[in-house]
Amino acid sequence: PKVKRIYDEMEAEYKLKEQLIEARIAAGLNQKELAKLVETQQSAISRWEKEDPFQMSIKQLRKMAHALGKDVEIRLI
C-alpha cells in the first residue's frame, strides 16, 4: 500500500515527462534545439525531462508546449 501510494503521487509527474519527451521527439528536435526555441539552456530541458518537470513554471511549460506545436491544459479533478 505504501509503494502504491507513492507511485500514485508521482503518476502526474511521469505522465508529464513522457508527454514532453514524446512531443520533442515527434517535432524532430533534440534538447539543445528545443532549448534554443524556448530561450533556455539544454541542461534545463534535460533536468525537466529527467528529474522534475514540476520545477518549471506554468509560463515555461506553455512556452515549451508552443515551441512543440502543443498547448497546455491544467485541470483539477
PDB file of C-alpha atoms in Angstrom:
ATOM      1  CA  PRO A   1       0.000   0.000   0.000  1.00  0.00           C
ATOM      2  CA  LYS A   2       2.809   2.466   0.799  1.00  0.00           C
ATOM      3  CA  VAL A   3       4.583   1.861  -2.532  1.00  0.00           C
ATOM      4  CA  LYS A   4       1.304   2.221  -4.437  1.00  0.00           C
ATOM      5  CA  ARG A   5       0.539   5.485  -2.667  1.00  0.00           C
ATOM      6  CA  ILE A   6       3.985   6.859  -3.570  1.00  0.00           C
ATOM      7  CA  TYR A   7       3.590   5.678  -7.168  1.00  0.00           C
ATOM      8  CA  ASP A   8       0.139   7.254  -7.428  1.00  0.00           C
ATOM      9  CA  GLU A   9       1.507  10.537  -6.079  1.00  0.00           C
ATOM     10  CA  MET A  10       4.176  10.561  -8.815  1.00  0.00           C
ATOM     11  CA  GLU A  11       1.917   9.472 -11.690  1.00  0.00           C
ATOM     12  CA  ALA A  12       1.221  13.003 -12.956  1.00  0.00           C
ATOM     13  CA  GLU A  13       4.954  13.781 -12.971  1.00  0.00           C
ATOM     14  CA  TYR A  14       5.752  10.677 -15.018  1.00  0.00           C
ATOM     15  CA  LYS A  15       2.952  11.383 -17.487  1.00  0.00           C
ATOM     16  CA  LEU A  16       4.119  14.957 -18.000  1.00  0.00           C
ATOM     17  CA  LYS A  17       7.720  13.814 -18.541  1.00  0.00           C
ATOM     18  CA  GLU A  18       6.572  11.245 -21.076  1.00  0.00           C
ATOM     19  CA  GLN A  19       4.435  13.776 -22.954  1.00  0.00           C
ATOM     20  CA  LEU A  20       7.239  16.344 -23.093  1.00  0.00           C
ATOM     21  CA  ILE A  21       9.774  13.835 -24.399  1.00  0.00           C
ATOM     22  CA  GLU A  22       7.362  12.331 -26.937  1.00  0.00           C
ATOM     23  CA  ALA A  23       6.379  15.785 -28.227  1.00  0.00           C
ATOM     24  CA  ARG A  24      10.019  16.842 -28.572  1.00  0.00           C
ATOM     25  CA  ILE A  25      10.922  13.679 -30.476  1.00  0.00           C
ATOM     26  CA  ALA A  26       7.821  13.957 -32.682  1.00  0.00           C
ATOM     27  CA  ALA A  27       8.833  17.529 -33.517  1.00  0.00           C
ATOM     28  CA  GLY A  28      12.232  16.198 -34.602  1.00  0.00           C
ATOM     29  CA  LEU A  29      14.104  18.286 -32.039  1.00  0.00           C
ATOM     30  CA  ASN A  30      16.948  17.426 -29.735  1.00  0.00           C
ATOM     31  CA  GLN A  31      17.221  19.031 -26.311  1.00  0.00           C
ATOM     32  CA  LYS A  32      19.617  21.721 -27.500  1.00  0.00           C
ATOM     33  CA  GLU A  33      17.330  22.759 -30.367  1.00  0.00           C
ATOM     34  CA  LEU A  34      14.301  22.908 -28.077  1.00  0.00           C
ATOM     35  CA  ALA A  35      16.276  24.915 -25.522  1.00  0.00           C
ATOM     36  CA  LYS A  36      17.098  27.498 -28.182  1.00  0.00           C
ATOM     37  CA  LEU A  37      13.416  27.803 -29.125  1.00  0.00           C
ATOM     38  CA  VAL A  38      12.341  28.372 -25.523  1.00  0.00           C
ATOM     39  CA  GLU A  39      15.333  30.578 -24.716  1.00  0.00           C
ATOM     40  CA  THR A  40      16.866  28.386 -22.038  1.00  0.00           C
ATOM     41  CA  GLN A  41      19.823  26.060 -21.652  1.00  0.00           C
ATOM     42  CA  GLN A  42      19.931  22.440 -22.817  1.00  0.00           C
ATOM     43  CA  SER A  43      20.653  21.478 -19.206  1.00  0.00           C
ATOM     44  CA  ALA A  44      17.251  22.880 -18.151  1.00  0.00           C
ATOM     45  CA  ILE A  45      15.465  20.764 -20.753  1.00  0.00           C
ATOM     46  CA  SER A  46      17.405  17.716 -19.582  1.00  0.00           C
ATOM     47  CA  ARG A  47      16.581  18.426 -15.935  1.00  0.00           C
ATOM     48  CA  TRP A  48      12.876  18.822 -16.688  1.00  0.00           C
ATOM     49  CA  GLU A  49      12.817  15.591 -18.701  1.00  0.00           C
ATOM     50  CA  LYS A  50      14.878  13.509 -16.275  1.00  0.00           C
ATOM     51  CA  GLU A  51      14.102  14.874 -12.864  1.00  0.00           C
ATOM     52  CA  ASP A  52      11.088  17.005 -12.110  1.00  0.00           C
ATOM     53  CA  PRO A  53       9.067  18.783 -14.769  1.00  0.00           C
ATOM     54  CA  PHE A  54       7.116  20.486 -11.990  1.00  0.00           C
ATOM     55  CA  GLN A  55      10.177  22.620 -11.271  1.00  0.00           C
ATOM     56  CA  MET A  56       9.335  24.693 -14.329  1.00  0.00           C
ATOM     57  CA  SER A  57       6.780  27.456 -14.117  1.00  0.00           C
ATOM     58  CA  ILE A  58       3.493  27.301 -15.978  1.00  0.00           C
ATOM     59  CA  LYS A  59       4.846  30.104 -18.160  1.00  0.00           C
ATOM     60  CA  GLN A  60       7.896  27.976 -19.044  1.00  0.00           C
ATOM     61  CA  LEU A  61       5.702  24.944 -19.687  1.00  0.00           C
ATOM     62  CA  ARG A  62       3.462  26.947 -22.040  1.00  0.00           C
ATOM     63  CA  LYS A  63       6.487  28.297 -23.881  1.00  0.00           C
ATOM     64  CA  MET A  64       7.861  24.778 -24.328  1.00  0.00           C
ATOM     65  CA  ALA A  65       4.474  23.417 -25.396  1.00  0.00           C
ATOM     66  CA  HIS A  66       4.032  26.146 -28.003  1.00  0.00           C
ATOM     67  CA  ALA A  67       7.545  25.514 -29.360  1.00  0.00           C
ATOM     68  CA  LEU A  68       6.467  21.887 -29.809  1.00  0.00           C
ATOM     69  CA  GLY A  69       3.190  22.832 -31.506  1.00  0.00           C
ATOM     70  CA  LYS A  70       1.184  21.930 -28.423  1.00  0.00           C
ATOM     71  CA  ASP A  71      -0.933  23.712 -25.841  1.00  0.00           C
ATOM     72  CA  VAL A  72      -1.229  23.261 -22.086  1.00  0.00           C
ATOM     73  CA  GLU A  73      -4.391  22.296 -20.247  1.00  0.00           C
ATOM     74  CA  ILE A  74      -4.377  22.296 -16.464  1.00  0.00           C
ATOM     75  CA  ARG A  75      -7.331  20.841 -14.606  1.00  0.00           C
ATOM     76  CA  LEU A  76      -8.334  19.997 -11.081  1.00  0.00           C
ATOM     77  CA  ILE A  77     -10.352  16.800 -10.959  1.00  0.00           C
TER      78      ILE A  77
END
